[in-house]
PDB file of C-alpha atoms in Angstrom:
ATOM      1  CA  MET T   1      -0.001   0.012   0.015  1.00  0.00           C
ATOM      2  CA  PRO T   2       1.340   3.522  -0.549  1.00  0.00           C
ATOM      3  CA  ALA T   3       3.231   5.166   2.305  1.00  0.00           C
ATOM      4  CA  PRO T   4       1.546   8.028   4.126  1.00  0.00           C
ATOM      5  CA  ALA T   5       2.270  11.505   2.720  1.00  0.00           C
ATOM      6  CA  THR T   6       4.179  12.364   5.932  1.00  0.00           C
ATOM      7  CA  ALA T   7       6.447   9.364   5.877  1.00  0.00           C
ATOM      8  CA  THR T   8      10.144  10.191   5.960  1.00  0.00           C
ATOM      9  CA  PRO T   9      12.034   8.638   2.997  1.00  0.00           C
ATOM     10  CA  PRO T  10      15.019   6.398   3.743  1.00  0.00           C
ATOM     11  CA  ARG T  11      18.511   7.842   3.184  1.00  0.00           C
ATOM     12  CA  SER T  12      18.967   5.901  -0.074  1.00  0.00           C
ATOM     13  CA  ALA T  13      15.798   7.364  -1.664  1.00  0.00           C
ATOM     14  CA  ALA T  14      15.726  10.444  -3.841  1.00  0.00           C
ATOM     15  CA  ARG T  15      14.647  13.604  -2.049  1.00  0.00           C
ATOM     16  CA  PRO T  16      13.483  16.903  -3.560  1.00  0.00           C
ATOM     17  CA  ASP T  17      15.789  19.892  -3.787  1.00  0.00           C
ATOM     18  CA  PRO T  18      14.666  23.535  -3.525  1.00  0.00           C
ATOM     19  CA  ALA T  19      14.148  23.651  -7.331  1.00  0.00           C
ATOM     20  CA  GLY T  20      11.616  20.791  -7.127  1.00  0.00           C
ATOM     21  CA  SER T  21      13.780  18.169  -8.944  1.00  0.00           C
ATOM     22  CA  ALA T  22      14.722  14.806  -7.514  1.00  0.00           C
ATOM     23  CA  ARG T  23      18.347  14.504  -6.411  1.00  0.00           C
ATOM     24  CA  PRO T  24      20.030  11.330  -5.106  1.00  0.00           C
ATOM     25  CA  ALA T  25      21.070  11.303  -1.473  1.00  0.00           C
ATOM     26  CA  GLY T  26      24.586  12.571  -0.904  1.00  0.00           C
ATOM     27  CA  SER T  27      24.536  14.854  -3.957  1.00  0.00           C
ATOM     28  CA  ALA T  28      22.103  17.558  -2.777  1.00  0.00           C
ATOM     29  CA  ALA T  29      22.864  21.118  -3.597  1.00  0.00           C
ATOM     30  CA  PRO T  30      23.565  23.468  -0.723  1.00  0.00           C
ATOM     31  CA  VAL T  31      20.446  24.845   1.032  1.00  0.00           C
ATOM     32  CA  GLY T  32      18.903  27.672  -0.914  1.00  0.00           C
ATOM     33  CA  GLU T  33      20.886  27.012  -4.164  1.00  0.00           C
ATOM     34  CA  PRO T  34      18.735  25.912  -7.112  1.00  0.00           C
ATOM     35  CA  LEU T  35      19.615  22.829  -9.115  1.00  0.00           C
ATOM     36  CA  ARG T  36      21.522  23.811 -12.307  1.00  0.00           C
ATOM     37  CA  LEU T  37      20.556  21.529 -15.185  1.00  0.00           C
ATOM     38  CA  PRO T  38      22.395  21.502 -18.497  1.00  0.00           C
ATOM     39  CA  PRO T  39      20.551  23.514 -21.182  1.00  0.00           C
ATOM     40  CA  PHE T  40      18.148  21.418 -23.285  1.00  0.00           C
ATOM     41  CA  PRO T  41      17.330  23.159 -26.534  1.00  0.00           C
ATOM     42  CA  GLY T  42      13.678  23.080 -27.373  1.00  0.00           C
ATOM     43  CA  ARG T  43      12.171  22.555 -30.775  1.00  0.00           C
ATOM     44  CA  SER T  44      11.797  26.303 -31.417  1.00  0.00           C
ATOM     45  CA  PHE T  45      15.476  26.843 -30.621  1.00  0.00           C
ATOM     46  CA  ARG T  46      16.610  24.159 -32.995  1.00  0.00           C
ATOM     47  CA  ALA T  47      14.331  25.585 -35.704  1.00  0.00           C
ATOM     48  CA  ARG T  48      15.889  29.045 -35.264  1.00  0.00           C
ATOM     49  CA  ARG T  49      19.337  27.625 -35.347  1.00  0.00           C
ATOM     50  CA  THR T  50      18.602  25.687 -38.579  1.00  0.00           C
ATOM     51  CA  LEU T  51      17.035  28.762 -40.154  1.00  0.00           C
ATOM     52  CA  ARG T  52      20.045  30.885 -39.294  1.00  0.00           C
ATOM     53  CA  ALA T  53      22.346  28.219 -40.813  1.00  0.00           C
ATOM     54  CA  TYR T  54      20.431  28.338 -44.093  1.00  0.00           C
ATOM     55  CA  ALA T  55      20.375  32.111 -44.069  1.00  0.00           C
ATOM     56  CA  GLU T  56      24.133  32.064 -43.798  1.00  0.00           C
ATOM     57  CA  LEU T  57      24.376  29.397 -46.492  1.00  0.00           C
ATOM     58  CA  VAL T  58      22.502  31.503 -49.104  1.00  0.00           C
ATOM     59  CA  ARG T  59      23.837  34.890 -47.787  1.00  0.00           C
ATOM     60  CA  ALA T  60      20.208  35.933 -47.380  1.00  0.00           C
ATOM     61  CA  PRO T  61      20.662  39.728 -46.847  1.00  0.00           C
ATOM     62  CA  ALA T  62      22.779  40.068 -49.982  1.00  0.00           C
ATOM     63  CA  ALA T  63      19.791  39.068 -52.090  1.00  0.00           C
ATOM     64  CA  ILE T  64      18.345  42.566 -51.436  1.00  0.00           C
ATOM     65  CA  THR T  65      20.838  43.727 -54.102  1.00  0.00           C
ATOM     66  CA  VAL T  66      19.385  41.438 -56.736  1.00  0.00           C
ATOM     67  CA  PRO T  67      15.887  42.938 -57.588  1.00  0.00           C
ATOM     68  CA  GLY T  68      17.629  46.189 -58.635  1.00  0.00           C
ATOM     69  CA  ASP T  69      19.348  44.390 -61.528  1.00  0.00           C
ATOM     70  CA  VAL T  70      16.047  43.187 -62.896  1.00  0.00           C
ATOM     71  CA  LEU T  71      14.380  46.550 -62.284  1.00  0.00           C
ATOM     72  CA  ALA T  72      17.143  48.398 -64.150  1.00  0.00           C
ATOM     73  CA  GLY T  73      16.707  46.082 -67.119  1.00  0.00           C
ATOM     74  CA  ALA T  74      12.906  46.464 -67.074  1.00  0.00           C
ATOM     75  CA  LEU T  75      12.972  50.221 -66.811  1.00  0.00           C
ATOM     76  CA  ALA T  76      15.493  50.507 -69.672  1.00  0.00           C
ATOM     77  CA  THR T  77      13.186  48.543 -71.978  1.00  0.00           C
ATOM     78  CA  GLY T  78      10.089  50.418 -70.844  1.00  0.00           C
ATOM     79  CA  ARG T  79       8.517  47.500 -69.022  1.00  0.00           C
ATOM     80  CA  GLY T  80       8.148  49.294 -65.701  1.00  0.00           C
ATOM     81  CA  ALA T  81       7.976  47.870 -62.181  1.00  0.00           C
ATOM     82  CA  GLY T  82       4.732  45.929 -62.482  1.00  0.00           C
ATOM     83  CA  GLY T  83       3.832  42.440 -61.342  1.00  0.00           C
ATOM     84  CA  ARG T  84       5.733  40.638 -64.103  1.00  0.00           C
ATOM     85  CA  THR T  85       8.972  42.538 -63.257  1.00  0.00           C
ATOM     86  CA  LEU T  86       8.523  41.691 -59.542  1.00  0.00           C
ATOM     87  CA  GLY T  87       8.029  38.033 -60.525  1.00  0.00           C
ATOM     88  CA  LEU T  88      11.279  38.043 -62.541  1.00  0.00           C
ATOM     89  CA  ALA T  89      12.995  39.706 -59.606  1.00  0.00           C
ATOM     90  CA  ALA T  90      11.787  36.906 -57.311  1.00  0.00           C
ATOM     91  CA  SER T  91      13.143  34.403 -59.837  1.00  0.00           C
ATOM     92  CA  SER T  92      16.542  36.129 -59.734  1.00  0.00           C
ATOM     93  CA  VAL T  93      16.574  36.041 -55.990  1.00  0.00           C
ATOM     94  CA  CYS T  94      16.041  32.253 -56.063  1.00  0.00           C
ATOM     95  CA  LEU T  95      18.929  31.884 -58.552  1.00  0.00           C
ATOM     96  CA  TYR T  96      21.180  34.091 -56.382  1.00  0.00           C
ATOM     97  CA  TRP T  97      20.495  32.001 -53.299  1.00  0.00           C
ATOM     98  CA  ALA T  98      21.027  28.857 -55.401  1.00  0.00           C
ATOM     99  CA  GLY T  99      24.429  30.138 -56.423  1.00  0.00           C
ATOM    100  CA  MET T 100      25.449  30.878 -52.828  1.00  0.00           C
ATOM    101  CA  ALA T 101      24.441  27.380 -51.692  1.00  0.00           C
ATOM    102  CA  LEU T 102      26.227  25.804 -54.621  1.00  0.00           C
ATOM    103  CA  ASN T 103      29.285  27.943 -53.879  1.00  0.00           C
ATOM    104  CA  ASP T 104      29.555  26.533 -50.395  1.00  0.00           C
ATOM    105  CA  TRP T 105      28.974  23.006 -51.629  1.00  0.00           C
ATOM    106  CA  ALA T 106      31.734  23.294 -54.177  1.00  0.00           C
ATOM    107  CA  ASP T 107      34.117  24.900 -51.676  1.00  0.00           C
ATOM    108  CA  ARG T 108      33.300  22.690 -48.683  1.00  0.00           C
ATOM    109  CA  ASP T 109      36.807  21.131 -48.433  1.00  0.00           C
ATOM    110  CA  LEU T 110      38.568  24.499 -48.859  1.00  0.00           C
ATOM    111  CA  ASP T 111      36.245  26.126 -46.366  1.00  0.00           C
ATOM    112  CA  ALA T 112      37.051  23.524 -43.791  1.00  0.00           C
ATOM    113  CA  VAL T 113      40.548  25.049 -43.697  1.00  0.00           C
ATOM    114  CA  GLU T 114      39.896  28.724 -44.579  1.00  0.00           C
ATOM    115  CA  ARG T 115      36.306  29.389 -43.493  1.00  0.00           C
ATOM    116  CA  PRO T 116      35.541  26.855 -40.727  1.00  0.00           C
ATOM    117  CA  GLU T 117      32.650  29.023 -39.452  1.00  0.00           C
ATOM    118  CA  ARG T 118      30.563  28.507 -42.611  1.00  0.00           C
ATOM    119  CA  PRO T 119      27.501  26.229 -42.348  1.00  0.00           C
ATOM    120  CA  LEU T 120      28.935  23.196 -44.220  1.00  0.00           C
ATOM    121  CA  ALA T 121      32.464  23.497 -42.801  1.00  0.00           C
ATOM    122  CA  SER T 122      31.036  23.757 -39.260  1.00  0.00           C
ATOM    123  CA  GLY T 123      28.754  20.773 -39.759  1.00  0.00           C
ATOM    124  CA  ARG T 124      25.505  22.679 -39.274  1.00  0.00           C
ATOM    125  CA  ILE T 125      24.293  21.748 -42.752  1.00  0.00           C
ATOM    126  CA  ARG T 126      25.162  18.527 -44.598  1.00  0.00           C
ATOM    127  CA  PRO T 127      26.668  18.744 -48.093  1.00  0.00           C
ATOM    128  CA  GLU T 128      23.828  16.863 -49.733  1.00  0.00           C
ATOM    129  CA  ALA T 129      21.335  19.244 -48.141  1.00  0.00           C
ATOM    130  CA  ALA T 130      23.214  22.241 -49.556  1.00  0.00           C
ATOM    131  CA  LEU T 131      23.297  20.696 -53.028  1.00  0.00           C
ATOM    132  CA  ALA T 132      19.564  19.907 -52.807  1.00  0.00           C
ATOM    133  CA  THR T 133      18.968  23.521 -51.728  1.00  0.00           C
ATOM    134  CA  ALA T 134      20.836  24.842 -54.750  1.00  0.00           C
ATOM    135  CA  ALA T 135      18.956  22.504 -57.162  1.00  0.00           C
ATOM    136  CA  GLY T 136      15.540  23.332 -55.606  1.00  0.00           C
ATOM    137  CA  LEU T 137      16.089  27.028 -55.753  1.00  0.00           C
ATOM    138  CA  THR T 138      17.152  26.808 -59.350  1.00  0.00           C
ATOM    139  CA  VAL T 139      14.044  24.930 -60.303  1.00  0.00           C
ATOM    140  CA  ALA T 140      12.007  27.456 -58.305  1.00  0.00           C
ATOM    141  CA  GLY T 141      13.667  30.316 -60.128  1.00  0.00           C
ATOM    142  CA  LEU T 142      12.956  28.823 -63.567  1.00  0.00           C
ATOM    143  CA  GLY T 143       9.348  28.056 -62.573  1.00  0.00           C
ATOM    144  CA  ILE T 144       8.689  31.564 -61.223  1.00  0.00           C
ATOM    145  CA  ALA T 145      10.151  33.122 -64.370  1.00  0.00           C
ATOM    146  CA  ALA T 146       7.899  30.967 -66.566  1.00  0.00           C
ATOM    147  CA  LEU T 147       4.867  32.081 -64.586  1.00  0.00           C
ATOM    148  CA  ALA T 148       5.887  35.743 -64.584  1.00  0.00           C
ATOM    149  CA  GLY T 149       7.298  36.168 -68.039  1.00  0.00           C
ATOM    150  CA  GLY T 150       6.138  33.179 -70.002  1.00  0.00           C
ATOM    151  CA  ARG T 151       7.999  30.194 -71.436  1.00  0.00           C
ATOM    152  CA  ARG T 152       9.922  32.320 -73.922  1.00  0.00           C
ATOM    153  CA  THR T 153      11.409  34.427 -71.091  1.00  0.00           C
ATOM    154  CA  ALA T 154      12.283  31.351 -69.014  1.00  0.00           C
ATOM    155  CA  LEU T 155      14.089  29.798 -71.945  1.00  0.00           C
ATOM    156  CA  ARG T 156      15.819  32.926 -73.395  1.00  0.00           C
ATOM    157  CA  ARG T 157      16.575  34.882 -70.226  1.00  0.00           C
ATOM    158  CA  THR T 158      16.346  32.747 -67.113  1.00  0.00           C
ATOM    159  CA  LEU T 159      17.929  29.533 -68.348  1.00  0.00           C
ATOM    160  CA  PRO T 160      21.163  31.246 -69.579  1.00  0.00           C
ATOM    161  CA  LEU T 161      21.364  33.061 -66.205  1.00  0.00           C
ATOM    162  CA  ALA T 162      20.991  29.810 -64.336  1.00  0.00           C
ATOM    163  CA  ALA T 163      23.565  28.135 -66.530  1.00  0.00           C
ATOM    164  CA  ALA T 164      26.023  30.955 -65.832  1.00  0.00           C
ATOM    165  CA  VAL T 165      25.533  30.637 -62.115  1.00  0.00           C
ATOM    166  CA  TRP T 166      26.217  26.861 -62.112  1.00  0.00           C
ATOM    167  CA  ALA T 167      29.111  27.194 -64.542  1.00  0.00           C
ATOM    168  CA  TYR T 168      30.838  29.740 -62.264  1.00  0.00           C
ATOM    169  CA  ASP T 169      30.471  27.716 -59.078  1.00  0.00           C
ATOM    170  CA  LEU T 170      31.254  24.251 -60.566  1.00  0.00           C
ATOM    171  CA  GLY T 171      34.203  25.185 -62.786  1.00  0.00           C
ATOM    172  CA  ALA T 172      34.997  28.729 -63.753  1.00  0.00           C
ATOM    173  CA  LYS T 173      35.408  30.167 -60.287  1.00  0.00           C
ATOM    174  CA  SER T 174      38.897  28.757 -59.767  1.00  0.00           C
ATOM    175  CA  THR T 175      40.132  29.745 -63.217  1.00  0.00           C
ATOM    176  CA  PRO T 176      41.356  33.076 -64.582  1.00  0.00           C
ATOM    177  CA  LEU T 177      37.928  33.411 -66.339  1.00  0.00           C
ATOM    178  CA  GLY T 178      36.068  33.325 -63.064  1.00  0.00           C
ATOM    179  CA  PRO T 179      35.551  37.091 -62.590  1.00  0.00           C
ATOM    180  CA  ALA T 180      34.424  37.451 -66.220  1.00  0.00           C
ATOM    181  CA  VAL T 181      31.901  34.647 -65.835  1.00  0.00           C
ATOM    182  CA  MET T 182      30.553  36.222 -62.664  1.00  0.00           C
ATOM    183  CA  ALA T 183      30.291  39.584 -64.401  1.00  0.00           C
ATOM    184  CA  THR T 184      28.436  37.910 -67.241  1.00  0.00           C
ATOM    185  CA  ALA T 185      25.977  36.349 -64.788  1.00  0.00           C
ATOM    186  CA  ARG T 186      25.258  39.693 -63.254  1.00  0.00           C
ATOM    187  CA  ALA T 187      24.754  41.271 -66.716  1.00  0.00           C
ATOM    188  CA  LEU T 188      22.387  38.472 -67.649  1.00  0.00           C
ATOM    189  CA  ASP T 189      20.482  39.288 -64.446  1.00  0.00           C
ATOM    190  CA  VAL T 190      19.921  42.832 -65.736  1.00  0.00           C
ATOM    191  CA  LEU T 191      18.810  41.477 -69.107  1.00  0.00           C
ATOM    192  CA  HIS T 192      16.476  39.143 -67.224  1.00  0.00           C
ATOM    193  CA  GLY T 193      14.343  42.171 -66.470  1.00  0.00           C
ATOM    194  CA  ALA T 194      13.758  42.772 -70.217  1.00  0.00           C
ATOM    195  CA  GLY T 195      11.637  39.628 -70.301  1.00  0.00           C
ATOM    196  CA  PRO T 196      10.594  38.728 -73.866  1.00  0.00           C
ATOM    197  CA  ALA T 197      11.356  42.253 -75.133  1.00  0.00           C
ATOM    198  CA  ALA T 198      14.496  43.208 -77.131  1.00  0.00           C
ATOM    199  CA  VAL T 199      17.467  43.569 -74.826  1.00  0.00           C
ATOM    200  CA  ARG T 200      19.319  46.293 -76.737  1.00  0.00           C
ATOM    201  CA  PRO T 201      18.023  49.133 -74.509  1.00  0.00           C
ATOM    202  CA  ALA T 202      19.165  47.204 -71.416  1.00  0.00           C
ATOM    203  CA  LEU T 203      22.728  46.680 -72.624  1.00  0.00           C
ATOM    204  CA  LEU T 204      24.035  49.873 -70.998  1.00  0.00           C
ATOM    205  CA  PRO T 205      22.766  49.097 -67.501  1.00  0.00           C
ATOM    206  CA  ALA T 206      23.975  45.530 -67.925  1.00  0.00           C
ATOM    207  CA  ALA T 207      27.418  46.817 -68.765  1.00  0.00           C
ATOM    208  CA  ALA T 208      27.485  49.065 -65.773  1.00  0.00           C
ATOM    209  CA  VAL T 209      26.580  46.312 -63.366  1.00  0.00           C
ATOM    210  CA  ALA T 210      28.979  43.853 -65.078  1.00  0.00           C
ATOM    211  CA  THR T 211      31.894  46.300 -64.849  1.00  0.00           C
ATOM    212  CA  HIS T 212      31.339  46.865 -61.123  1.00  0.00           C
ATOM    213  CA  THR T 213      31.029  43.072 -60.598  1.00  0.00           C
ATOM    214  CA  LEU T 214      34.241  42.289 -62.523  1.00  0.00           C
ATOM    215  CA  GLY T 215      36.350  44.428 -60.247  1.00  0.00           C
ATOM    216  CA  LEU T 216      34.553  43.299 -57.126  1.00  0.00           C
ATOM    217  CA  THR T 217      34.946  39.563 -57.958  1.00  0.00           C
ATOM    218  CA  ARG T 218      38.615  39.952 -58.597  1.00  0.00           C
ATOM    219  CA  LEU T 219      39.047  41.586 -55.188  1.00  0.00           C
ATOM    220  CA  SER T 220      36.918  38.906 -53.475  1.00  0.00           C
ATOM    221  CA  ARG T 221      39.557  36.299 -54.381  1.00  0.00           C
ATOM    222  CA  HIS T 222      41.857  37.790 -51.785  1.00  0.00           C
ATOM    223  CA  GLU T 223      39.453  37.756 -48.748  1.00  0.00           C
ATOM    224  CA  VAL T 224      41.504  35.115 -46.922  1.00  0.00           C
ATOM    225  CA  ASP T 225      45.134  36.172 -47.521  1.00  0.00           C
ATOM    226  CA  GLY T 226      44.870  39.843 -48.332  1.00  0.00           C
ATOM    227  CA  ALA T 227      45.168  41.554 -51.687  1.00  0.00           C
ATOM    228  CA  PRO T 228      47.989  43.045 -53.725  1.00  0.00           C
ATOM    229  CA  PRO T 229      47.427  46.839 -53.941  1.00  0.00           C
ATOM    230  CA  ARG T 230      46.850  46.558 -57.678  1.00  0.00           C
ATOM    231  CA  GLU T 231      43.641  44.581 -57.072  1.00  0.00           C
ATOM    232  CA  ALA T 232      42.143  47.385 -54.957  1.00  0.00           C
ATOM    233  CA  ALA T 233      43.229  49.793 -57.647  1.00  0.00           C
ATOM    234  CA  LEU T 234      41.547  47.739 -60.309  1.00  0.00           C
ATOM    235  CA  ALA T 235      38.346  47.530 -58.237  1.00  0.00           C
ATOM    236  CA  LEU T 236      38.427  51.300 -57.846  1.00  0.00           C
ATOM    237  CA  ALA T 237      38.912  51.755 -61.557  1.00  0.00           C
ATOM    238  CA  ALA T 238      36.035  49.397 -62.270  1.00  0.00           C
ATOM    239  CA  GLY T 239      33.816  51.362 -59.928  1.00  0.00           C
ATOM    240  CA  VAL T 240      34.654  54.603 -61.708  1.00  0.00           C
ATOM    241  CA  ALA T 241      34.050  52.950 -65.067  1.00  0.00           C
ATOM    242  CA  ALA T 242      30.681  51.563 -63.845  1.00  0.00           C
ATOM    243  CA  ALA T 243      29.550  54.967 -62.671  1.00  0.00           C
ATOM    244  CA  ALA T 244      30.568  56.504 -66.028  1.00  0.00           C
ATOM    245  CA  THR T 245      28.688  53.743 -67.879  1.00  0.00           C
ATOM    246  CA  THR T 246      25.427  54.900 -66.316  1.00  0.00           C
ATOM    247  CA  GLY T 247      25.553  57.649 -68.960  1.00  0.00           C
ATOM    248  CA  PRO T 248      25.344  61.455 -68.592  1.00  0.00           C
ATOM    249  CA  ARG T 249      23.649  62.692 -65.469  1.00  0.00           C
ATOM    250  CA  THR T 250      20.007  63.516 -66.232  1.00  0.00           C
ATOM    251  CA  GLY T 251      18.882  64.955 -62.919  1.00  0.00           C
ATOM    252  CA  ALA T 252      19.350  65.354 -59.224  1.00  0.00           C
ATOM    253  CA  ALA T 253      18.206  61.803 -58.420  1.00  0.00           C
ATOM    254  CA  GLN T 254      20.896  60.250 -60.575  1.00  0.00           C
ATOM    255  CA  SER T 255      23.624  62.618 -59.223  1.00  0.00           C
ATOM    256  CA  ALA T 256      22.580  61.776 -55.656  1.00  0.00           C
ATOM    257  CA  ALA T 257      22.633  58.007 -56.350  1.00  0.00           C
ATOM    258  CA  LEU T 258      26.076  58.170 -57.886  1.00  0.00           C
ATOM    259  CA  GLY T 259      27.319  60.211 -54.927  1.00  0.00           C
ATOM    260  CA  LEU T 260      25.975  57.563 -52.559  1.00  0.00           C
ATOM    261  CA  TYR T 261      27.643  54.876 -54.705  1.00  0.00           C
ATOM    262  CA  ALA T 262      31.009  56.558 -54.367  1.00  0.00           C
ATOM    263  CA  ALA T 263      30.559  57.187 -50.652  1.00  0.00           C
ATOM    264  CA  SER T 264      29.495  53.682 -49.867  1.00  0.00           C
ATOM    265  CA  TYR T 265      32.278  51.920 -51.799  1.00  0.00           C
ATOM    266  CA  GLY T 266      35.173  54.307 -52.312  1.00  0.00           C
ATOM    267  CA  PRO T 267      36.338  54.667 -48.665  1.00  0.00           C
ATOM    268  CA  ALA T 268      36.536  50.904 -48.201  1.00  0.00           C
ATOM    269  CA  LEU T 269      38.676  50.542 -51.337  1.00  0.00           C
ATOM    270  CA  ALA T 270      40.849  53.388 -50.178  1.00  0.00           C
ATOM    271  CA  ARG T 271      41.508  51.598 -46.878  1.00  0.00           C
ATOM    272  CA  VAL T 272      42.524  48.484 -48.829  1.00  0.00           C
ATOM    273  CA  LEU T 273      44.921  50.555 -50.935  1.00  0.00           C
ATOM    274  CA  ARG T 274      46.589  51.748 -47.713  1.00  0.00           C
ATOM    275  CA  THR T 275      46.547  48.374 -45.884  1.00  0.00           C
ATOM    276  CA  PRO T 276      45.563  45.446 -48.120  1.00  0.00           C
ATOM    277  CA  ASP T 277      45.073  42.856 -45.356  1.00  0.00           C
ATOM    278  CA  ALA T 278      42.356  40.208 -45.322  1.00  0.00           C
ATOM    279  CA  PRO T 279      39.938  41.930 -42.847  1.00  0.00           C
ATOM    280  CA  ARG T 280      39.924  45.184 -44.872  1.00  0.00           C
ATOM    281  CA  VAL T 281      39.492  43.241 -48.126  1.00  0.00           C
ATOM    282  CA  ARG T 282      36.467  41.423 -46.685  1.00  0.00           C
ATOM    283  CA  ARG T 283      34.948  44.677 -45.558  1.00  0.00           C
ATOM    284  CA  ALA T 284      35.566  46.213 -48.964  1.00  0.00           C
ATOM    285  CA  VAL T 285      33.923  43.237 -50.696  1.00  0.00           C
ATOM    286  CA  GLY T 286      30.878  43.552 -48.468  1.00  0.00           C
ATOM    287  CA  ALA T 287      30.754  47.299 -49.229  1.00  0.00           C
ATOM    288  CA  GLY T 288      30.968  46.484 -52.923  1.00  0.00           C
ATOM    289  CA  ILE T 289      28.102  44.077 -52.771  1.00  0.00           C
ATOM    290  CA  HIS T 290      25.944  46.667 -50.971  1.00  0.00           C
ATOM    291  CA  ALA T 291      27.090  49.471 -53.336  1.00  0.00           C
ATOM    292  CA  LEU T 292      25.207  47.744 -56.174  1.00  0.00           C
ATOM    293  CA  LEU T 293      22.039  49.315 -54.670  1.00  0.00           C
ATOM    294  CA  PRO T 294      22.976  52.974 -55.278  1.00  0.00           C
ATOM    295  CA  LEU T 295      24.451  51.970 -58.691  1.00  0.00           C
ATOM    296  CA  GLN T 296      21.102  50.410 -59.638  1.00  0.00           C
ATOM    297  CA  ALA T 297      19.390  53.563 -58.251  1.00  0.00           C
ATOM    298  CA  ALA T 298      21.406  55.689 -60.617  1.00  0.00           C
ATOM    299  CA  LEU T 299      20.378  53.506 -63.514  1.00  0.00           C
ATOM    300  CA  ALA T 300      16.729  53.707 -62.438  1.00  0.00           C
ATOM    301  CA  ALA T 301      16.929  57.505 -62.211  1.00  0.00           C
ATOM    302  CA  ARG T 302      18.539  57.698 -65.639  1.00  0.00           C
ATOM    303  CA  ALA T 303      15.521  55.669 -66.958  1.00  0.00           C
ATOM    304  CA  GLY T 304      13.150  58.293 -65.579  1.00  0.00           C
ATOM    305  CA  ALA T 305      12.019  56.443 -62.451  1.00  0.00           C
ATOM    306  CA  PRO T 306      13.038  58.623 -59.438  1.00  0.00           C
ATOM    307  CA  ARG T 307      10.725  56.789 -57.069  1.00  0.00           C
ATOM    308  CA  ALA T 308      12.233  53.464 -57.907  1.00  0.00           C
ATOM    309  CA  ALA T 309      15.712  55.015 -57.540  1.00  0.00           C
ATOM    310  CA  ALA T 310      14.769  56.314 -54.071  1.00  0.00           C
ATOM    311  CA  ALA T 311      13.536  52.896 -53.038  1.00  0.00           C
ATOM    312  CA  LEU T 312      16.756  51.242 -54.079  1.00  0.00           C
ATOM    313  CA  ALA T 313      18.871  53.850 -52.348  1.00  0.00           C
ATOM    314  CA  THR T 314      16.950  53.626 -49.075  1.00  0.00           C
ATOM    315  CA  ALA T 315      17.439  49.845 -49.031  1.00  0.00           C
ATOM    316  CA  LEU T 316      21.155  50.375 -48.439  1.00  0.00           C
ATOM    317  CA  PRO T 317      20.922  50.954 -44.637  1.00  0.00           C
ATOM    318  CA  LEU T 318      18.693  47.886 -44.383  1.00  0.00           C
ATOM    319  CA  VAL T 319      21.159  45.537 -46.096  1.00  0.00           C
ATOM    320  CA  ARG T 320      23.978  46.947 -44.066  1.00  0.00           C
ATOM    321  CA  ARG T 321      22.120  46.347 -40.811  1.00  0.00           C
ATOM    322  CA  LEU T 322      21.088  42.806 -41.826  1.00  0.00           C
ATOM    323  CA  SER T 323      24.681  41.993 -42.892  1.00  0.00           C
ATOM    324  CA  ARG T 324      25.830  42.536 -39.313  1.00  0.00           C
ATOM    325  CA  LYS T 325      23.786  39.502 -38.410  1.00  0.00           C
ATOM    326  CA  VAL T 326      24.328  37.358 -41.480  1.00  0.00           C
ATOM    327  CA  SER T 327      27.434  38.050 -43.575  1.00  0.00           C
ATOM    328  CA  SER T 328      27.003  38.987 -47.213  1.00  0.00           C
ATOM    329  CA  THR T 329      30.285  37.382 -48.206  1.00  0.00           C
TER     330      THR T 329
END
């Protein structure tokens, strides 16, 4: 029969501690001190940790710089910023994220030595999961493009862009042609915004974005060991050329956007010119990624869309703030 509630337990039995947990005799905590249990992560904690790992894998905040490419191409061809353009922008974001996941999958052995904090190198995401993420996002990007722009757009604009992304990550990245392939991918992203229309009017904004990307990608190859001063000089020259490629200034909005472009990218490159070590190179690469926004704003202003230009420019503080939580590089 059960013992009375007032019965005293034998010495060998478990007795409650002040925190209300059972503790074997002889191991009780001092009177008044709560029992300290090891942390046990709940389901919500694990979900947040997994979500953060995938956000790092795809460099989630950097995708804010992608829709401006598509918008610049659409505005140049007179398509505007309607629903179809937004759909193509969403497609490009999927392809950008796919490229980032594929990049880490392809670099997983190198990152284990040089970037052990990355999701695959740290073991937070399995390689097969990263590859599946890249494939799934690519399929999603193609599907969204087909819905937004039609089959012709998906085949003539989106498919070449996806091919350039995969070609860069799986082969070209480690070759001398790597920066040129990346620049081509970014130019194709601008032409993506043209949809089924003729791309000729969008060639100038595509050239501006490609020129910026070429210098930035060359510089990014030195994030681990530091850069020769000439690489920072080349990136600076590419930035100047990209600004010049936006064409003659047609108003205050374009001038302001180009000024913001210079202010957001130039100082970081100047610091690399003075001291080309790895931390400054990484900061300059991050600044160069973010500087795409004011460059795109200048292109939008040139196309006669000051409101779109303002929206792109005001996104710069947001991407900077988010990149403090999840790196863009």
